[in-house]
Each structure stands twice: as C-alpha cells, then as structure tokens.
Amino acid sequence: MSSDNQLANKSQAWSALFSEPMSDLVKRYTASVDFDKRLWLADITGSLAHAEMLTAQGILSAEDHAAIQRGMAQIRSEIEAGTFEWKLDLEDVHLNIEARLTELVGIAGKRLHTGRSRNDQVATDVRLWLRSEIDELTKLLTGLQVALVDVAEKNAEVILPGFTHLQVAQPVAFGHHLLAYVEMFARDAERMTDLRRRVNRLPLGAAALAGTSYPLERERVARTLGMEGVCQNSLDAVSDRDFAIEFTSAATLVMVHISRMSEELILWMSQSFGFIDLADRFCTGSSIMPQKKNPDVPELARGKTGRVVGHLMGLITLMKGQPLAYNKDNQEDKEPLFDTVDTLRDTLRIFAEMMGGLTVKPEAMERAALRGYATATDLADYLVKKGLAFRDAHEIVAHAVKTAIGTGVDLSQLPLAELQKFDARIEADVFEVLSLRGSLNARNILGGTAPVQVRAQVARHRERLSA
Ligand code: ARG
C-alpha cells in the first residue's frame, strides 16, 4: 500500500514539493481520468499542433518534434486498440497521455509541455471535442427535420383538430402541425451553428493564467486546429466556460422541443385520441396488462429533458461563484457536457427513425375535428364578409353554436332556414365555409394551414435542408 503510494507520488508532476502522498480517497475524489479520457483524441490533436508550432518557433528541435509525432501515433493506436493503460494515479487524460509519451520517446515527451499548462490545455481539448460533437448534432437535427418534412408532405391534406387550451379550436393540416416542429428544430440548428463560432476559439498560449514568456505563435496553432481565432485574454481563456453553458442551453431547447412533441405523440396515441400509432419497436408492453402498448420512447425523451435542464443548471451554478482564473471546480464541467451530448445524440437519432414508422389515422383526426365546432370562426368571418362587424358576427355565431350544441349537431348540419334565423344574410354557400376542408383551404396565407401553403413550406424546407 505505502509503496503504491510512493509510486503514485513519484509519477505526479509536482511531487518534489510534497512531503506526503495523497490518500486513495483523495486520489479518487480529484481524479477525472475515468471520464475525461473521452477527450483523448482532442488532447493528442491539440498537443501535435502545439508541438508543430514550438518547432516552427525554434523552441523544439526537429528531432524532438519527430519523436513526439511518433509517440503520439503509437499512443493513438494503443487507445484505439484498447490496450492503453489508463492510470488513476495520473489523475487525468492529459497527464496519462504525457506520461506515456515520455515512456515511449524519453526527453522529447518532457519538452512537449513547454509554454503550456493543463489549464489552457483542457480548455482547448473541451472546445475541440465539443466542436466535432456540434457538427454531428447539427447533422442529426437536419435528419430529424427531413424525416418530419417527409411525413408532413404526405399529410398536407389530412385534417387535425387544432387546439388552444387543449380545446378544439380550428382545423389544421396534420402536415402543418408537424412543420411547426420543423421550425423549432431549424432554429435549434441555427443556434448550434452560431454558438459553434464561440466554441471554436483557441485558449492555448494562455498557459496557467497569465500567458507565457516563450515566443509562441498562437495564431498558427489556431489555424492548424481549424479554429476561428484565439482567445484574447489569458485569464478569460483558461477560466471561461460560457461556450459549454451556451451549448447546453441550446441543447436544452432542443430537448424542450422534443419533449413537447413527445407529449403530443403520447396524447395522440392514447385510446381517447387514437390519432396515430407508433411502430412496435418504439413501444413496450406491460408485464401485467396484456393489452398494453406503451409509448416508452417519447415518455423517456420527455423524462430525459429534465436531466438536460439539470445539466444546464449545474453548469451555470458551477460558474457563478468562481474567481478568476482557473479553479479545479472546472473539472466538473465535463460530465454534464458529455451526458448532454450523449442524450441529445441518441434522442435525435431515435426520433428521426420513429417518424419514419409513424402510422397516421386521418379518419380519427377528422372525426375529432368535427366534434368541437372547429369552423365557428369561419362562420363569423363569412358574416364579416357580408358586412357585419367582427364582434357582432362573433356574438351571432355564439348563439348558433349554442343551438347546435342543444340539438347535438355540428353547425354544418343545421338546415339553411335554421341558420338564417341567426342572420338573414346567410346563404347556401355557407356550407362550403362550414366544412372542415373549406376552413382549411380558406387559410391560404403565408404561414397558414391551407394545403397549398403547407406544400409551399415543404418545398422551402426541402431546398433549405439539401443546401
Ligand atoms: N483535469 C483538469 C480539468 O479538467 C485539468 C486541469 C487541471 N489544472 C490544474 N491546475 N489542476 O479541469
């Protein structure tokens, strides 16, 4: 045990100053390698860019550079093959890789950290890692939008009761309803693209907090790494996690949209609605009730939304009391960020697939739309077009609806003579207006639910999404 500790202490970069070894508990408490090893590729990429620049600046020799490149290639293949030995004693991904490098190539490995600190190193790694995850998530957001547009196009004519307050309001095209979600996911993708610019800036060169006395060429490293610029203040560079919060906030909105959609899918699949069916592979049964088919995937997605909201709160709280510059608190940024990415990736993938397996039940939707006097506004509009003021028309139609409710029929089922008692200007052409389809077609305005508008939006989205 004690010889173990001695070994561990020896392997730590700061060991000379310390007179006693870290206890196992503290070691476990402070180490991050179990989770931050996930950053390994970003760590190697960042180190190679740093080494390349050190060499160009004459700080590292060409031989050292070649040794570092060779060692890193070896480490990369070891990690990919699963033979790399991650050591808790070496605390984190950075020290693990650096120690192995030194084991492999000797003194050149010890020179790599010149002009660098783990503080600017970790900030660089997280940014590089997140950048590639954002690219993947943006593609998945496109995939989900395409899947929704496909279903929307097929259902441009299918009539759904549109709700406000969850009460039948006006008929809408089911395709129109789905395209509302496409708008949300389009904004989400836009947000990802926008915040990516702020993720994609280089902290390296800030060193521990104050910059470094070596003549580093930070712009060169940024270019090598495909970054859009360098962080302009060293204190900010090592301590800033705004980019992680911004990302998690955008991710939270994605999940909020997913969660709203989930809630609707769950409602629509319930026996009381019966508007849709989800493919069996997205549902589960009950161990006790043989008749059950539960919409587990949307339910779970709705649940997982809470978890991503929690990560956002966690990250904001993590930052709120931190003085400049780097503090160990920042090590706590990783798990929420990783879990947010994982949750988002799986959810977006599964939802795109689930849309492909959606069964739509147009008769049930139309029947439900007919039950709620969904065309009452159309009758009011009809009277306005005959010269009435809207408020007066609204009142007249309220009386008509009351009568219809009393006799248990739809407005369109009242005889013309009956309707004319409410206003003499009502003529036979009213029945087209009172039909669900007439109501839908009438909303032929940009952004409206008329099928011709829905098709125009489908075309616009297709063009946008294929660009
Ligand atoms: N594992 C650390 C983190 O994730 C790396 C930076 C450590 N820096 C330090 N000065 N202890 O934040």
CSV table of C-alpha atoms and ligand atoms in Angstrom, one decimal:
chain,number,residue,atom,x,y,z
A,1,MET,CA,0.0,0.0,0.0
A,2,SER,CA,2.6,2.5,1.1
A,3,SER,CA,5.0,1.6,-1.7
A,4,ASP,CA,2.0,2.0,-4.1
A,5,ASN,CA,1.5,5.5,-2.8
A,6,GLN,CA,5.2,6.3,-3.2
A,7,LEU,CA,5.0,5.2,-6.8
A,8,ALA,CA,1.9,7.3,-7.3
A,9,ASN,CA,3.6,10.3,-5.7
A,10,LYS,CA,6.6,9.9,-7.9
A,11,SER,CA,4.6,9.9,-11.0
A,12,GLN,CA,3.0,13.3,-10.2
A,13,ALA,CA,4.4,16.3,-11.9
A,14,TRP,CA,4.6,18.4,-8.8
A,15,SER,CA,5.9,15.7,-6.5
A,16,ALA,CA,9.1,17.3,-5.2
A,17,LEU,CA,7.2,19.8,-3.2
A,18,PHE,CA,5.1,17.3,-1.4
A,19,SER,CA,6.1,15.5,1.7
A,20,GLU,CA,3.3,13.0,2.0
A,21,PRO,CA,1.3,11.0,-0.6
A,22,MET,CA,-2.3,11.6,-1.4
A,23,SER,CA,-4.7,9.2,0.2
A,24,ASP,CA,-6.5,6.8,-2.0
A,25,LEU,CA,-9.8,8.6,-1.3
A,26,VAL,CA,-8.5,12.0,-2.2
A,27,LYS,CA,-6.9,10.5,-5.3
A,28,ARG,CA,-10.2,9.1,-6.4
A,29,TYR,CA,-12.0,12.3,-5.5
A,30,THR,CA,-9.7,14.5,-7.5
A,31,ALA,CA,-9.0,12.3,-10.5
A,32,SER,CA,-11.0,12.8,-13.7
A,33,VAL,CA,-9.4,10.2,-16.0
A,34,ASP,CA,-12.4,7.8,-15.7
A,35,PHE,CA,-14.5,10.3,-17.6
A,36,ASP,CA,-12.1,12.8,-19.3
A,37,LYS,CA,-10.3,10.0,-21.2
A,38,ARG,CA,-13.0,10.6,-23.7
A,39,LEU,CA,-11.1,13.7,-24.7
A,40,TRP,CA,-8.1,11.7,-25.8
A,41,LEU,CA,-8.2,12.5,-29.5
A,42,ALA,CA,-8.7,16.2,-28.9
A,43,ASP,CA,-5.8,16.1,-26.4
A,44,ILE,CA,-3.5,14.5,-28.9
A,45,THR,CA,-4.6,16.8,-31.7
A,46,GLY,CA,-4.0,19.9,-29.6
A,47,SER,CA,-0.6,18.6,-28.4
A,48,LEU,CA,0.5,17.9,-32.0
A,49,ALA,CA,-0.5,21.4,-33.1
A,50,HIS,CA,1.4,22.9,-30.1
A,51,ALA,CA,4.5,20.8,-30.8
A,52,GLU,CA,4.4,21.8,-34.5
A,53,MET,CA,4.3,25.5,-33.6
A,54,LEU,CA,7.1,25.1,-30.9
A,55,THR,CA,9.2,23.6,-33.6
A,56,ALA,CA,8.5,26.3,-36.1
A,57,GLN,CA,9.4,28.9,-33.5
A,58,GLY,CA,12.7,27.1,-32.8
A,59,ILE,CA,11.7,26.1,-29.3
A,60,LEU,CA,11.7,22.4,-30.0
A,61,SER,CA,14.2,20.7,-32.3
A,62,ALA,CA,13.1,18.8,-35.4
A,63,GLU,CA,14.2,15.5,-33.7
A,64,ASP,CA,12.1,16.2,-30.6
A,65,HIS,CA,9.2,17.0,-32.9
A,66,ALA,CA,9.6,13.8,-34.8
A,67,ALA,CA,9.8,11.8,-31.6
A,68,ILE,CA,6.6,13.4,-30.3
A,69,GLN,CA,4.8,12.7,-33.5
A,70,ARG,CA,5.9,9.1,-33.5
A,71,GLY,CA,5.0,8.7,-29.8
A,72,MET,CA,1.6,10.2,-30.3
A,73,ALA,CA,0.9,7.9,-33.3
A,74,GLN,CA,1.7,5.0,-31.1
A,75,ILE,CA,-0.5,6.2,-28.2
A,76,ARG,CA,-3.3,6.8,-30.7
A,77,SER,CA,-3.1,3.2,-31.9
A,78,GLU,CA,-2.9,1.9,-28.3
A,79,ILE,CA,-6.0,3.8,-27.3
A,80,GLU,CA,-7.9,2.7,-30.4
A,81,ALA,CA,-6.9,-0.9,-29.8
A,82,GLY,CA,-8.0,-0.7,-26.2
A,83,THR,CA,-4.5,-1.6,-24.9
A,84,PHE,CA,-3.6,1.8,-23.4
A,85,GLU,CA,-3.4,1.6,-19.7
A,86,TRP,CA,-5.2,4.5,-18.1
A,87,LYS,CA,-3.9,5.2,-14.6
A,88,LEU,CA,-5.9,6.8,-11.9
A,89,ASP,CA,-2.7,7.9,-10.2
A,90,LEU,CA,-2.0,10.1,-13.2
A,91,GLU,CA,-5.2,12.0,-12.5
A,92,ASP,CA,-6.5,13.0,-15.9
A,93,VAL,CA,-6.3,12.4,-19.6
A,94,HIS,CA,-3.6,15.0,-20.1
A,95,LEU,CA,-1.1,13.5,-17.6
A,96,ASN,CA,-1.8,10.0,-18.7
A,97,ILE,CA,-1.0,10.7,-22.3
A,98,GLU,CA,2.0,12.9,-21.5
A,99,ALA,CA,3.4,10.2,-19.1
A,100,ARG,CA,3.0,7.5,-21.8
A,101,LEU,CA,4.7,9.8,-24.3
A,102,THR,CA,7.7,10.2,-22.1
A,103,GLU,CA,7.8,6.5,-21.5
A,104,LEU,CA,7.8,6.0,-25.3
A,105,VAL,CA,10.1,8.8,-26.5
A,106,GLY,CA,12.0,10.0,-23.5
A,107,ILE,CA,13.1,13.6,-23.0
A,108,ALA,CA,11.1,14.9,-26.0
A,109,GLY,CA,8.0,13.9,-24.2
A,110,LYS,CA,9.0,16.1,-21.2
A,111,ARG,CA,9.6,19.0,-23.5
A,112,LEU,CA,6.0,19.0,-25.0
A,113,HIS,CA,4.6,20.9,-22.1
A,114,THR,CA,6.8,23.9,-22.7
A,115,GLY,CA,4.8,27.1,-22.7
A,116,ARG,CA,1.6,25.3,-21.8
A,117,SER,CA,-0.4,24.5,-18.7
A,118,ARG,CA,-3.2,21.9,-18.2
A,119,ASN,CA,-5.4,25.0,-17.7
A,120,ASP,CA,-5.2,26.1,-21.3
A,121,GLN,CA,-4.8,22.5,-22.5
A,122,VAL,CA,-8.1,21.3,-21.0
A,123,ALA,CA,-10.0,24.3,-22.2
A,124,THR,CA,-8.6,23.6,-25.7
A,125,ASP,CA,-9.5,20.0,-25.6
A,126,VAL,CA,-13.1,20.5,-24.5
A,127,ARG,CA,-13.6,23.1,-27.2
A,128,LEU,CA,-12.1,20.8,-29.9
A,129,TRP,CA,-14.2,17.8,-28.7
A,130,LEU,CA,-17.4,19.9,-28.5
A,131,ARG,CA,-16.9,21.4,-31.9
A,132,SER,CA,-17.0,18.0,-33.6
A,133,GLU,CA,-19.9,16.9,-31.5
A,134,ILE,CA,-21.8,20.0,-32.5
A,135,ASP,CA,-21.2,19.1,-36.2
A,136,GLU,CA,-22.6,15.7,-35.6
A,137,LEU,CA,-25.6,17.0,-33.7
A,138,THR,CA,-26.3,19.6,-36.4
A,139,LYS,CA,-26.4,16.8,-39.0
A,140,LEU,CA,-28.8,14.8,-36.8
A,141,LEU,CA,-31.0,17.9,-36.4
A,142,THR,CA,-31.1,18.0,-40.2
A,143,GLY,CA,-32.0,14.3,-40.3
A,144,LEU,CA,-34.9,14.8,-38.0
A,145,GLN,CA,-36.2,17.8,-40.0
A,146,VAL,CA,-36.1,15.7,-43.2
A,147,ALA,CA,-38.0,12.9,-41.5
A,148,LEU,CA,-40.7,15.4,-40.3
A,149,VAL,CA,-40.9,17.1,-43.7
A,150,ASP,CA,-41.5,13.7,-45.3
A,151,VAL,CA,-44.4,12.9,-43.0
A,152,ALA,CA,-45.7,16.5,-43.4
A,153,GLU,CA,-45.8,16.2,-47.2
A,154,LYS,CA,-47.8,13.0,-47.1
A,155,ASN,CA,-50.2,14.6,-44.7
A,156,ALA,CA,-50.7,18.1,-46.3
A,157,GLU,CA,-54.4,17.4,-46.7
A,158,VAL,CA,-55.1,15.4,-43.6
A,159,ILE,CA,-57.2,17.3,-41.2
A,160,LEU,CA,-56.4,17.5,-37.5
A,161,PRO,CA,-58.3,19.5,-34.8
A,162,GLY,CA,-56.0,22.3,-33.9
A,163,PHE,CA,-56.1,23.0,-30.2
A,164,THR,CA,-55.7,26.0,-28.0
A,165,HIS,CA,-56.0,25.3,-24.2
A,166,LEU,CA,-56.3,21.7,-25.4
A,167,GLN,CA,-59.8,22.5,-26.6
A,168,VAL,CA,-60.8,22.1,-30.2
A,169,ALA,CA,-60.1,25.4,-31.9
A,170,GLN,CA,-59.8,25.3,-35.7
A,171,PRO,CA,-59.0,22.6,-38.2
A,172,VAL,CA,-55.3,22.5,-39.2
A,173,ALA,CA,-53.5,20.2,-41.7
A,174,PHE,CA,-51.6,17.5,-39.9
A,175,GLY,CA,-48.7,18.3,-42.1
A,176,HIS,CA,-48.9,22.0,-41.0
A,177,HIS,CA,-48.7,20.8,-37.4
A,178,LEU,CA,-45.6,18.8,-38.0
A,179,LEU,CA,-43.9,21.6,-39.8
A,180,ALA,CA,-44.3,23.7,-36.6
A,181,TYR,CA,-41.7,21.3,-35.1
A,182,VAL,CA,-39.5,21.6,-38.2
A,183,GLU,CA,-39.4,25.4,-37.5
A,184,MET,CA,-38.3,24.7,-33.9
A,185,PHE,CA,-35.5,22.2,-35.0
A,186,ALA,CA,-34.4,24.6,-37.7
A,187,ARG,CA,-33.9,27.3,-35.1
A,188,ASP,CA,-32.0,24.8,-33.0
A,189,ALA,CA,-29.7,24.0,-35.8
A,190,GLU,CA,-29.2,27.7,-36.4
A,191,ARG,CA,-28.3,28.2,-32.7
A,192,MET,CA,-25.8,25.4,-32.9
A,193,THR,CA,-24.1,26.9,-36.0
A,194,ASP,CA,-24.0,30.3,-34.3
A,195,LEU,CA,-22.6,29.1,-30.9
A,196,ARG,CA,-20.0,26.9,-32.7
A,197,ARG,CA,-18.2,30.1,-33.6
A,198,ARG,CA,-17.6,30.9,-30.0
A,199,VAL,CA,-16.7,27.3,-29.1
A,200,ASN,CA,-14.1,27.4,-31.9
A,201,ARG,CA,-11.6,29.8,-30.4
A,202,LEU,CA,-8.2,28.8,-29.0
A,203,PRO,CA,-7.2,29.1,-25.3
A,204,LEU,CA,-3.7,27.6,-25.8
A,205,GLY,CA,-1.0,30.2,-25.2
A,206,ALA,CA,-2.8,31.5,-22.1
A,207,ALA,CA,-0.7,28.9,-20.2
A,208,ALA,CA,-1.7,28.8,-16.5
A,209,LEU,CA,-3.4,32.2,-16.5
A,210,ALA,CA,-1.0,35.0,-17.5
A,211,GLY,CA,0.3,34.0,-20.9
A,212,THR,CA,3.9,32.7,-21.3
A,213,SER,CA,7.3,34.1,-21.8
A,214,TYR,CA,8.1,31.8,-24.7
A,215,PRO,CA,7.6,33.3,-28.2
A,216,LEU,CA,4.5,31.2,-29.1
A,217,GLU,CA,2.6,31.8,-32.3
A,218,ARG,CA,-0.9,31.3,-31.1
A,219,GLU,CA,-2.5,32.2,-34.5
A,220,ARG,CA,-0.5,29.4,-36.1
A,221,VAL,CA,-1.9,26.9,-33.6
A,222,ALA,CA,-5.4,28.2,-34.2
A,223,ARG,CA,-5.0,27.8,-38.0
A,224,THR,CA,-3.6,24.3,-37.6
A,225,LEU,CA,-6.6,23.3,-35.5
A,226,GLY,CA,-9.1,24.9,-37.8
A,227,MET,CA,-10.1,27.4,-35.1
A,228,GLU,CA,-11.6,30.8,-36.0
A,229,GLY,CA,-9.4,32.8,-33.7
A,230,VAL,CA,-7.6,32.9,-30.4
A,231,CYS,CA,-9.0,33.9,-27.0
A,232,GLN,CA,-7.7,37.4,-26.5
A,233,ASN,CA,-7.3,37.5,-22.7
A,234,SER,CA,-5.3,34.8,-20.9
A,235,LEU,CA,-7.3,34.9,-17.7
A,236,ASP,CA,-10.6,34.6,-19.6
A,237,ALA,CA,-9.1,31.9,-21.9
A,238,VAL,CA,-8.4,29.4,-19.0
A,239,SER,CA,-11.5,30.2,-16.9
A,240,ASP,CA,-14.3,30.7,-19.5
A,241,ARG,CA,-16.9,28.0,-19.8
A,242,ASP,CA,-19.6,30.2,-21.4
A,243,PHE,CA,-19.3,28.1,-24.5
A,244,ALA,CA,-20.3,25.0,-22.6
A,245,ILE,CA,-23.2,26.8,-21.0
A,246,GLU,CA,-24.3,28.2,-24.3
A,247,PHE,CA,-24.2,24.8,-25.9
A,248,THR,CA,-26.1,23.1,-23.0
A,249,SER,CA,-28.6,25.9,-23.2
A,250,ALA,CA,-29.2,25.3,-26.9
A,251,ALA,CA,-29.3,21.6,-26.2
A,252,THR,CA,-31.9,22.2,-23.5
A,253,LEU,CA,-34.1,24.0,-26.1
A,254,VAL,CA,-33.7,21.0,-28.4
A,255,MET,CA,-34.9,18.7,-25.7
A,256,VAL,CA,-37.8,21.1,-24.8
A,257,HIS,CA,-39.0,20.8,-28.4
A,258,ILE,CA,-38.5,17.1,-28.3
A,259,SER,CA,-40.4,17.0,-25.0
A,260,ARG,CA,-43.4,19.0,-26.4
A,261,MET,CA,-43.5,16.7,-29.4
A,262,SER,CA,-43.3,13.7,-27.1
A,263,GLU,CA,-46.3,14.9,-25.1
A,264,GLU,CA,-48.3,15.2,-28.3
A,265,LEU,CA,-47.3,11.8,-29.6
A,266,ILE,CA,-48.3,10.3,-26.3
A,267,LEU,CA,-51.6,12.0,-26.2
A,268,TRP,CA,-52.3,11.2,-29.9
A,269,MET,CA,-51.5,7.5,-29.3
A,270,SER,CA,-53.8,7.2,-26.3
A,271,GLN,CA,-57.2,5.5,-26.8
A,272,SER,CA,-59.1,8.7,-26.2
A,273,PHE,CA,-57.4,10.3,-29.2
A,274,GLY,CA,-56.4,7.4,-31.4
A,275,PHE,CA,-54.8,9.8,-34.0
A,276,ILE,CA,-51.6,7.9,-34.5
A,277,ASP,CA,-49.8,4.7,-33.8
A,278,LEU,CA,-46.1,4.3,-33.2
A,279,ALA,CA,-44.2,1.3,-34.6
A,280,ASP,CA,-44.0,-1.5,-32.2
A,281,ARG,CA,-40.2,-1.2,-32.0
A,282,PHE,CA,-40.5,2.1,-30.2
A,283,CYS,CA,-43.0,0.8,-27.6
A,284,THR,CA,-43.1,-1.8,-24.9
A,285,GLY,CA,-45.8,-3.9,-23.3
A,286,SER,CA,-46.8,-4.3,-19.7
A,287,SER,CA,-45.8,-7.2,-17.5
A,288,ILE,CA,-49.3,-7.4,-16.0
A,289,MET,CA,-51.8,-5.9,-18.6
A,290,PRO,CA,-51.6,-8.0,-21.8
A,291,GLN,CA,-53.5,-5.4,-23.8
A,292,LYS,CA,-50.9,-2.6,-23.3
A,293,LYS,CA,-48.7,-0.9,-25.8
A,294,ASN,CA,-46.9,2.0,-24.2
A,295,PRO,CA,-45.1,4.9,-26.0
A,296,ASP,CA,-41.9,4.4,-24.0
A,297,VAL,CA,-39.6,6.3,-26.3
A,298,PRO,CA,-41.4,9.6,-26.2
A,299,GLU,CA,-42.1,9.2,-22.5
A,300,LEU,CA,-38.4,8.6,-21.8
A,301,ALA,CA,-37.4,11.5,-24.0
A,302,ARG,CA,-39.8,13.8,-22.1
A,303,GLY,CA,-38.1,12.5,-18.9
A,304,LYS,CA,-34.6,12.9,-20.2
A,305,THR,CA,-35.4,16.6,-20.9
A,306,GLY,CA,-35.4,17.1,-17.2
A,307,ARG,CA,-31.9,15.7,-17.0
A,308,VAL,CA,-30.5,18.1,-19.6
A,309,VAL,CA,-32.2,21.0,-17.9
A,310,GLY,CA,-30.5,19.8,-14.8
A,311,HIS,CA,-27.1,19.9,-16.6
A,312,LEU,CA,-27.7,23.4,-17.6
A,313,MET,CA,-28.5,24.5,-14.1
A,314,GLY,CA,-25.4,22.5,-12.9
A,315,LEU,CA,-23.1,24.3,-15.3
A,316,ILE,CA,-24.4,27.8,-14.5
A,317,THR,CA,-24.2,27.1,-10.8
A,318,LEU,CA,-20.7,25.8,-11.3
A,319,MET,CA,-19.5,29.1,-12.7
A,320,LYS,CA,-21.4,31.6,-10.6
A,321,GLY,CA,-19.0,31.9,-7.7
A,322,GLN,CA,-15.7,31.3,-9.3
A,323,PRO,CA,-13.0,34.0,-9.1
A,324,LEU,CA,-10.6,34.3,-12.0
A,325,ALA,CA,-8.8,32.4,-13.3
A,326,TYR,CA,-8.8,28.6,-13.5
A,327,ASN,CA,-10.2,26.7,-10.5
A,328,LYS,CA,-10.5,22.9,-10.0
A,329,ASP,CA,-14.3,23.4,-10.0
A,330,ASN,CA,-14.0,23.5,-13.7
A,331,GLN,CA,-13.2,19.8,-13.8
A,332,GLU,CA,-16.9,19.4,-13.1
A,333,ASP,CA,-17.9,20.8,-16.5
A,334,LYS,CA,-17.2,17.5,-18.2
A,335,GLU,CA,-19.8,15.0,-17.1
A,336,PRO,CA,-22.8,17.3,-17.6
A,337,LEU,CA,-21.5,18.3,-21.0
A,338,PHE,CA,-20.8,14.7,-22.0
A,339,ASP,CA,-24.2,13.5,-20.9
A,340,THR,CA,-25.9,16.3,-22.6
A,341,VAL,CA,-24.2,15.4,-25.9
A,342,ASP,CA,-25.0,11.7,-25.5
A,343,THR,CA,-28.6,12.3,-24.6
A,344,LEU,CA,-29.1,14.6,-27.5
A,345,ARG,CA,-27.4,12.4,-30.0
A,346,ASP,CA,-29.5,9.3,-29.1
A,347,THR,CA,-32.7,11.2,-28.8
A,348,LEU,CA,-32.3,12.9,-32.2
A,349,ARG,CA,-31.4,9.7,-33.9
A,350,ILE,CA,-34.3,7.7,-32.4
A,351,PHE,CA,-36.8,10.4,-33.2
A,352,ALA,CA,-35.9,10.6,-36.8
A,353,GLU,CA,-36.3,6.9,-37.0
A,354,MET,CA,-39.6,7.0,-35.1
A,355,MET,CA,-41.1,9.5,-37.6
A,356,GLY,CA,-40.4,7.0,-40.4
A,357,GLY,CA,-42.5,4.4,-38.6
A,358,LEU,CA,-45.5,6.7,-37.8
A,359,THR,CA,-49.0,5.5,-38.7
A,360,VAL,CA,-51.4,8.4,-39.2
A,361,LYS,CA,-55.2,7.8,-38.7
A,362,PRO,CA,-56.9,10.5,-40.7
A,363,GLU,CA,-60.5,9.4,-40.0
A,364,ALA,CA,-60.0,9.6,-36.3
A,365,MET,CA,-58.4,13.1,-36.6
A,366,GLU,CA,-61.2,14.3,-38.8
A,367,ARG,CA,-63.9,12.9,-36.5
A,368,ALA,CA,-62.3,14.7,-33.6
A,369,ALA,CA,-62.2,18.0,-35.6
A,370,LEU,CA,-65.9,17.6,-36.3
A,371,ARG,CA,-66.8,17.3,-32.7
A,372,GLY,CA,-65.6,20.7,-31.5
A,373,TYR,CA,-67.3,23.3,-33.7
A,374,ALA,CA,-64.0,24.0,-35.2
A,375,THR,CA,-65.4,26.0,-38.1
A,376,ALA,CA,-67.3,28.6,-35.9
A,377,THR,CA,-64.7,31.2,-36.7
A,378,ASP,CA,-65.3,30.6,-40.4
A,379,LEU,CA,-68.9,31.4,-40.0
A,380,ALA,CA,-68.1,34.6,-38.2
A,381,ASP,CA,-65.6,35.5,-41.0
A,382,TYR,CA,-68.4,34.7,-43.5
A,383,LEU,CA,-70.7,37.2,-41.8
A,384,VAL,CA,-67.9,39.9,-41.7
A,385,LYS,CA,-67.5,39.4,-45.5
A,386,LYS,CA,-71.3,40.1,-45.7
A,387,GLY,CA,-70.8,43.4,-44.0
A,388,LEU,CA,-71.1,42.7,-40.2
A,389,ALA,CA,-68.6,43.9,-37.7
A,390,PHE,CA,-66.5,41.1,-36.4
A,391,ARG,CA,-67.6,41.5,-32.7
A,392,ASP,CA,-71.3,41.3,-33.8
A,393,ALA,CA,-70.6,38.3,-36.0
A,394,HIS,CA,-68.8,36.6,-33.1
A,395,GLU,CA,-71.9,37.1,-30.9
A,396,ILE,CA,-74.3,35.8,-33.6
A,397,VAL,CA,-72.2,32.6,-34.1
A,398,ALA,CA,-72.0,32.0,-30.4
A,399,HIS,CA,-75.8,31.8,-30.4
A,400,ALA,CA,-75.7,29.4,-33.4
A,401,VAL,CA,-73.2,27.2,-31.6
A,402,LYS,CA,-75.4,27.1,-28.5
A,403,THR,CA,-78.3,26.0,-30.6
A,404,ALA,CA,-76.2,23.3,-32.4
A,405,ILE,CA,-74.9,22.0,-29.0
A,406,GLY,CA,-78.5,21.9,-27.8
A,407,THR,CA,-79.6,19.6,-30.7
A,408,GLY,CA,-76.3,17.7,-30.7
A,409,VAL,CA,-75.3,18.5,-34.2
A,410,ASP,CA,-72.4,20.3,-36.0
A,411,LEU,CA,-73.0,23.8,-37.4
A,412,SER,CA,-72.8,22.4,-40.9
A,413,GLN,CA,-75.7,20.1,-40.0
A,414,LEU,CA,-78.2,22.9,-39.2
A,415,PRO,CA,-80.6,23.5,-42.1
A,416,LEU,CA,-80.2,26.7,-44.0
A,417,ALA,CA,-83.5,28.0,-42.7
A,418,GLU,CA,-82.4,27.5,-39.2
A,419,LEU,CA,-79.1,29.3,-39.8
A,420,GLN,CA,-80.9,32.2,-41.5
A,421,LYS,CA,-82.7,32.8,-38.2
A,422,PHE,CA,-79.4,34.0,-36.8
A,423,ASP,CA,-78.7,36.3,-39.7
A,424,ALA,CA,-80.7,36.7,-42.8
A,425,ARG,CA,-77.6,37.3,-44.9
A,426,ILE,CA,-76.6,33.6,-44.6
A,427,GLU,CA,-77.0,31.8,-47.9
A,428,ALA,CA,-76.5,28.3,-49.3
A,429,ASP,CA,-72.8,29.0,-49.9
A,430,VAL,CA,-72.3,28.9,-46.1
A,431,PHE,CA,-72.0,25.1,-46.2
A,432,GLU,CA,-68.7,25.2,-48.0
A,433,VAL,CA,-67.5,27.6,-45.4
A,434,LEU,CA,-68.6,25.4,-42.6
A,435,SER,CA,-66.9,22.3,-43.9
A,436,LEU,CA,-63.5,21.4,-42.4
A,437,ARG,CA,-61.9,21.4,-45.8
A,438,GLY,CA,-63.4,24.8,-46.7
A,439,SER,CA,-62.0,26.1,-43.5
A,440,LEU,CA,-58.5,24.7,-44.2
A,441,ASN,CA,-58.4,25.9,-47.7
A,442,ALA,CA,-59.5,29.4,-46.7
A,443,ARG,CA,-56.4,29.9,-44.6
A,444,ASN,CA,-54.3,30.4,-47.7
A,445,ILE,CA,-51.9,32.9,-46.3
A,446,LEU,CA,-48.2,32.8,-45.8
A,447,GLY,CA,-47.6,30.6,-42.8
A,448,GLY,CA,-51.2,29.4,-42.8
A,449,THR,CA,-52.6,25.9,-42.8
A,450,ALA,CA,-54.1,25.7,-46.3
A,451,PRO,CA,-52.6,22.6,-48.0
A,452,VAL,CA,-51.2,24.8,-50.8
A,453,GLN,CA,-49.3,26.7,-48.2
A,454,VAL,CA,-48.2,23.5,-46.5
A,455,ARG,CA,-46.8,22.3,-49.8
A,456,ALA,CA,-45.0,25.5,-50.4
A,457,GLN,CA,-43.4,25.2,-47.0
A,458,VAL,CA,-42.4,21.6,-47.6
A,459,ALA,CA,-40.7,22.8,-50.8
A,460,ARG,CA,-38.9,25.6,-49.0
A,461,HIS,CA,-37.7,23.3,-46.3
A,462,ARG,CA,-36.5,20.7,-48.8
A,463,GLU,CA,-34.4,23.3,-50.6
A,464,ARG,CA,-33.0,24.7,-47.3
A,465,LEU,CA,-32.2,21.2,-46.0
A,466,SER,CA,-30.5,20.0,-49.1
A,467,ALA,CA,-28.2,23.1,-49.3
B,1,ARG,N1,-8.4,17.7,-15.1
B,1,ARG,C1,-8.4,19.1,-15.0
B,1,ARG,C2,-9.7,19.7,-15.5
B,1,ARG,O1,-10.5,19.0,-16.0
B,1,ARG,C3,-7.3,19.6,-15.9
B,1,ARG,C4,-6.8,21.0,-15.5
B,1,ARG,C5,-6.1,20.8,-14.2
B,1,ARG,N2,-5.4,22.0,-13.8
B,1,ARG,C6,-4.9,22.2,-12.6
B,1,ARG,N3,-4.3,23.3,-12.4
B,1,ARG,N4,-5.1,21.4,-11.6
B,1,ARG,O2,-10.0,20.9,-15.3
